Tab-separated table of C-alpha atoms in Angstrom:
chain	number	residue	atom	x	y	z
A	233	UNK	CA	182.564	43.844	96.769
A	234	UNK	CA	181.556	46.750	98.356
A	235	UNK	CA	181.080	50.150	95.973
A	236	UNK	CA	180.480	54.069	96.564
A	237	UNK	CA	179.469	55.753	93.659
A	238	UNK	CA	179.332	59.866	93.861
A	239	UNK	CA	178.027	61.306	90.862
A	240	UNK	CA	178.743	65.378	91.114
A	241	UNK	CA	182.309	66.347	91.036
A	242	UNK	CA	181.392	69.681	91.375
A	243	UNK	CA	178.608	71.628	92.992
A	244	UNK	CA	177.939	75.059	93.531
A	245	UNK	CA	175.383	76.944	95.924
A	246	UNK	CA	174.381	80.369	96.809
A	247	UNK	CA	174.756	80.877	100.784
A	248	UNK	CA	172.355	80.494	102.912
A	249	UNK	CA	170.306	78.338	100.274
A	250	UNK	CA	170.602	74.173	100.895
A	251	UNK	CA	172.008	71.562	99.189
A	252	UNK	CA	171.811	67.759	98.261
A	253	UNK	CA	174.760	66.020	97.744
A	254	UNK	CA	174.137	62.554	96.648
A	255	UNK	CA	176.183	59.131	97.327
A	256	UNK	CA	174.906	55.534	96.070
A	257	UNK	CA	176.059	52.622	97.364
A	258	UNK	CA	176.702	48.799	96.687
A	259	UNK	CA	176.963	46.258	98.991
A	260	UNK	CA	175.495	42.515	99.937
A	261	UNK	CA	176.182	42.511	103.530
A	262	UNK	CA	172.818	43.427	104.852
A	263	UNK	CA	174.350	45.288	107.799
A	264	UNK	CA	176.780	48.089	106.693
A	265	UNK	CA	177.732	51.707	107.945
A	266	UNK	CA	177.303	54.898	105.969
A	267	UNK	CA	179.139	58.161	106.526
A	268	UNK	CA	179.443	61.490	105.195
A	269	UNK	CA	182.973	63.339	105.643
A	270	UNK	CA	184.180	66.906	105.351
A	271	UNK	CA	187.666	67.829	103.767
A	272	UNK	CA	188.631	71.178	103.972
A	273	UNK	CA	192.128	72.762	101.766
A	274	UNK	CA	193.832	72.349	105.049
A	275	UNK	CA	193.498	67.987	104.681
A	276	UNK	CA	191.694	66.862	107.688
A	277	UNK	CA	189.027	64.981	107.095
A	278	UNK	CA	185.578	65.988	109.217
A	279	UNK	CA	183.613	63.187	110.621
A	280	UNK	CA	179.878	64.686	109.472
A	281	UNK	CA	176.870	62.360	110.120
A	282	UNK	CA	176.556	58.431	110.840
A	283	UNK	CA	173.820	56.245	109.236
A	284	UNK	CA	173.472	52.651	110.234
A	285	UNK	CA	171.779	50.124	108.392
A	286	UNK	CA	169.260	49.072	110.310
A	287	UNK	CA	168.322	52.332	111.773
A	288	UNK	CA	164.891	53.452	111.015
A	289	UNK	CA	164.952	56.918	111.388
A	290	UNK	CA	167.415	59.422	108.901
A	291	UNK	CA	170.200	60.772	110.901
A	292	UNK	CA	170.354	64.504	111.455
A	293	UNK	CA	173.664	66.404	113.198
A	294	UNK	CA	172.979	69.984	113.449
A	295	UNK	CA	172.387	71.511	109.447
A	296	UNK	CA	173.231	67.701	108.102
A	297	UNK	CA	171.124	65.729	107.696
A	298	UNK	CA	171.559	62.292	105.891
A	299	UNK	CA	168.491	61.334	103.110
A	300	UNK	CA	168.835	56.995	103.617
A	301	UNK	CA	166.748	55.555	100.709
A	302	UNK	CA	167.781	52.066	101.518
A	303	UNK	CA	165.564	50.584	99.060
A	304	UNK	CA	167.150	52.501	96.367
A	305	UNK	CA	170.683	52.240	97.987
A	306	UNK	CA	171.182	55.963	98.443
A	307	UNK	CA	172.478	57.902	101.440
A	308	UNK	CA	172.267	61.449	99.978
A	309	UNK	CA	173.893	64.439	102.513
A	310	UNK	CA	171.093	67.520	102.503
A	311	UNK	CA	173.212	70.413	104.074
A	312	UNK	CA	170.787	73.382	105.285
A	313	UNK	CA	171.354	76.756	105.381
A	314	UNK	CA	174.445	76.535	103.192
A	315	UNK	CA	177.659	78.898	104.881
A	316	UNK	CA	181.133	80.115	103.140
A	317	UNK	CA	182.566	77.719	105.703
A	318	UNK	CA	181.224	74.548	104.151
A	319	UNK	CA	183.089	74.933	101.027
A	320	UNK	CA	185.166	71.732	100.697
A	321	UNK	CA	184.995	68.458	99.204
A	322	UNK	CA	182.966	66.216	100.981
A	323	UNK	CA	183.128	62.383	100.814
A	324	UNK	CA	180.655	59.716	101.200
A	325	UNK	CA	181.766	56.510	102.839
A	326	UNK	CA	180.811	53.261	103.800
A	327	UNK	CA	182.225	50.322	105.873
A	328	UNK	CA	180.444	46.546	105.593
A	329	UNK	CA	179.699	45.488	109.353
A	330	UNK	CA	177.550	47.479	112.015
A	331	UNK	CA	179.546	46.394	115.186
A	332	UNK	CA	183.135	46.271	114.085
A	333	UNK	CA	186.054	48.383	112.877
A	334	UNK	CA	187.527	47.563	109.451
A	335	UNK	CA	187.601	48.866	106.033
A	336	UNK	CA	186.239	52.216	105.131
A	337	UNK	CA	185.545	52.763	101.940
A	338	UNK	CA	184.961	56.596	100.193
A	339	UNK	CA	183.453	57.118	96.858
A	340	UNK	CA	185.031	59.890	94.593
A	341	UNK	CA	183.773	63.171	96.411
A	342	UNK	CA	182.087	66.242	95.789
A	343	UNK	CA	183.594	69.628	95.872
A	344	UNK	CA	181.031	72.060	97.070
A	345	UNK	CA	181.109	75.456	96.787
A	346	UNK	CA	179.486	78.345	98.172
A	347	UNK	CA	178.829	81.216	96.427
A	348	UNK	CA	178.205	84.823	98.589
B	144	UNK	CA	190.869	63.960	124.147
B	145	UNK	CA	188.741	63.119	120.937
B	146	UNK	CA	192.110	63.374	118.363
B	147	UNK	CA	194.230	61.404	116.179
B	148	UNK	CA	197.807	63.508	115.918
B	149	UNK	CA	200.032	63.343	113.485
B	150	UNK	CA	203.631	64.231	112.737
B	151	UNK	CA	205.069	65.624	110.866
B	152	UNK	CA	202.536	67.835	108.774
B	153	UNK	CA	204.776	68.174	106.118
B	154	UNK	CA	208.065	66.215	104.892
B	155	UNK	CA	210.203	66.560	101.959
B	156	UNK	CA	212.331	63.383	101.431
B	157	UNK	CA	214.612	62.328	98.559
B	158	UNK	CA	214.544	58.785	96.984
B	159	UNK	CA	217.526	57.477	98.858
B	160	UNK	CA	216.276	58.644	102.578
B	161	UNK	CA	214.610	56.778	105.128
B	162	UNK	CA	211.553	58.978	107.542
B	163	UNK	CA	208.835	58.012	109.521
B	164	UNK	CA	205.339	59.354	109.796
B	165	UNK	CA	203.972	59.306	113.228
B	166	UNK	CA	200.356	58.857	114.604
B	167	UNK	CA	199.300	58.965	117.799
B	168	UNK	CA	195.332	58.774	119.686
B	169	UNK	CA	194.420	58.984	123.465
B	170	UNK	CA	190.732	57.668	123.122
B	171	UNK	CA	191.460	53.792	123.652
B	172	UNK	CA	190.643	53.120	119.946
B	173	UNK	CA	191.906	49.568	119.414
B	174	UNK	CA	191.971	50.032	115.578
B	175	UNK	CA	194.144	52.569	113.629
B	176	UNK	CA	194.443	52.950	109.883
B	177	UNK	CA	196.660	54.513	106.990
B	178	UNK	CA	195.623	55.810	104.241
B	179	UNK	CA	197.013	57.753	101.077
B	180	UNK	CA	195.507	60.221	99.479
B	181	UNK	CA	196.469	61.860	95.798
B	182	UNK	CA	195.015	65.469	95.050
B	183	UNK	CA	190.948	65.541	94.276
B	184	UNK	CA	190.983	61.872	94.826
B	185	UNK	CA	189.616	60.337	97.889
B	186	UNK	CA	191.658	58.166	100.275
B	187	UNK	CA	192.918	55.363	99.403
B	188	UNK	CA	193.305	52.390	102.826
B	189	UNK	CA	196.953	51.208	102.838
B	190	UNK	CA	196.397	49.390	106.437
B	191	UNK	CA	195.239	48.354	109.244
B	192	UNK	CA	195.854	47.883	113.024
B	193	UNK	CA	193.728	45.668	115.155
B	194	UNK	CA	194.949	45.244	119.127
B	195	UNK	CA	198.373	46.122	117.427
B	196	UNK	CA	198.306	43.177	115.263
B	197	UNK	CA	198.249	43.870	111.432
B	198	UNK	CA	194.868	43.091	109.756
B	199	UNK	CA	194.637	44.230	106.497
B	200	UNK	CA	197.540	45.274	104.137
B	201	UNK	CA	196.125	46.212	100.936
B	202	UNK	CA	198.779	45.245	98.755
B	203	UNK	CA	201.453	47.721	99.704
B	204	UNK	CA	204.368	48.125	98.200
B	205	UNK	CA	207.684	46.929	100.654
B	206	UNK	CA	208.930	50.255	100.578
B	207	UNK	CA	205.825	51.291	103.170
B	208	UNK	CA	206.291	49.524	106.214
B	209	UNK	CA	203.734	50.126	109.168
B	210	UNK	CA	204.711	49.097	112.650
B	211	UNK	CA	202.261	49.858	116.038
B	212	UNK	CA	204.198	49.491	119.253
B	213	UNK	CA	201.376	49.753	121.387
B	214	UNK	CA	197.782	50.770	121.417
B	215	UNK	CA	198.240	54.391	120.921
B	216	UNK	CA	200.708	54.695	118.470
B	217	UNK	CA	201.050	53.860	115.131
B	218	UNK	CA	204.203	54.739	112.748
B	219	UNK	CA	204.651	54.486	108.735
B	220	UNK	CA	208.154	53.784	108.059
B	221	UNK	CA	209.547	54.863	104.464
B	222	UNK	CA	212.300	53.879	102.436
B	223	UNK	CA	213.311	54.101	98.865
B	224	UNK	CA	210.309	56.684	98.015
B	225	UNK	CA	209.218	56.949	94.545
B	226	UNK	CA	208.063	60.955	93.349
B	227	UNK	CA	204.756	59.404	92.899
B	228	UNK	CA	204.443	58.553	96.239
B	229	UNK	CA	203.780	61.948	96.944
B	230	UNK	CA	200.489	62.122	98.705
B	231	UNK	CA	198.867	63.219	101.260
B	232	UNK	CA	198.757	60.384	104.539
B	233	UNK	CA	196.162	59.737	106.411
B	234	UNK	CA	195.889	57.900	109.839
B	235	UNK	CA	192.566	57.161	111.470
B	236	UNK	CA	191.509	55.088	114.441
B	237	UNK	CA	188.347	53.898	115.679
B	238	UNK	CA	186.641	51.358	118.018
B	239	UNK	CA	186.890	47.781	117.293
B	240	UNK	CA	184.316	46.495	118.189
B	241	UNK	CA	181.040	48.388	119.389
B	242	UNK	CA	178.170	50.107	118.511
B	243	UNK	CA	177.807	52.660	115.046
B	244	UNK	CA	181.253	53.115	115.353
B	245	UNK	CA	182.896	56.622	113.805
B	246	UNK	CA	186.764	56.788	112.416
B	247	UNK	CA	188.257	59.681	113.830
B	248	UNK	CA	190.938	61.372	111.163
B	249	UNK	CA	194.303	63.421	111.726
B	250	UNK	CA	195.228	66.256	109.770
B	251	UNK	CA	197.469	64.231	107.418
B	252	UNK	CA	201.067	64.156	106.621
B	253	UNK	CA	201.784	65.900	102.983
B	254	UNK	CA	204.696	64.016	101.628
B	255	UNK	CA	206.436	65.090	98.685
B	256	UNK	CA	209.126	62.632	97.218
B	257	UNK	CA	212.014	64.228	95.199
């Protein structure tokens, strides 16, 4: 069975500094999706950055970027440049299967926030 | 249009009534989901909607009953609400079948049973 494990319930970070949020992961299906998602106060969930599993290079989207250790079955979220904005929790995801919909799975979240 | 709508954003219904959430998408996903989410937990997947056909019911209780008419629209129907079914509700949608494919989120639907 698949498994997302995130470790920090709670991080803080001064502005403009970055930040590492991690997310490990558990799975036996050699191909498998990883994503990183935004929630703000307001609900919505905020698609962030995409990592497949057999991509070689780490996926980058603006100040994300995502830190795929696949060896160590880590996809860790490094968010530069840190802004009041990005306070919010922040959940790591993953879904078994590169090339088809189906169930998405989130580990426990983070709740960033950023100090002025 | 890159959304997933939903309606209403918030609904307070009593034990006895009977509402529906609505969810709608315009990007010719062919796979929507519902999911319910508790405070500071993450979401938890209730459903889910392949070419309008039910794929995956994750042990639901009867009282949550999913229906998708067509290919854009997909409704939670509720009935005989407990309080602590009071979450917040979730649809997504995404490509079945393709290439690193993304889920694409509404805003949610914050229920609140009395």
């Amino acid at each position: 069975a698949q498994k997302i494990t995130q470790t920090q319930p709670g991080m803080f970070v001064q502005e403009k500094e970055a930040v590492t949020l991690d997310c490990t992961y558990d799975t036996s299906d050699p191909s498998y999706g990883l994503f990183w998602y935004k929630q703000p106060s307001s609900g919505e969930m905020i698609f962030l950055i995409y990592q497949g599993s057999y991509d070689q290079q780490n996926a980058t989207e603006g100040r994300y970027s995502l830190n795929f250790q696949k060896a160590r079955k880590s996809a860790n979220l490094v968010i530069s440049a840190s802004q009041l904005g990005d306070s919010a929790m922040y959940f790591c995801a993953m879904r078994e299967g590169l090339n088809q919909g189906g169930k998405l799975i989130f580990g426990q979240g983070t709740e960033l926030s950023v100090k002025p | 249009d890159t959304e997933v709508t939903q309606t209403p954003k918030h609904l307070v219904m009593g034990m006895t009534n009977k509402k529906s959430l609505k969810c709608e998408q315009h990007m010719g996903h062919r796979a929507m989901y519902w999911y319910k989410q508790k405070a500071k937990k993450p979401p938890e997947l209730m459903f889910v909607y392949s070419y309008e056909k039910l794929s995956i019911n994750e042990s639901v209780p009867s009282r949550f009953s999913p229906e998708c008419p067509n290919s854009s629209l997909l409704n939670l129907h509720l009935h005989a609400l407990q309080p602590e079914d009071s979450a917040l509700y979730l649809c997504a949608s995404s490509q079945d079948w393709g290439r690193d494919i993304v889920y694409t989120f509404g805003s949610g639907t914050r229920l609140t049973v009395v």
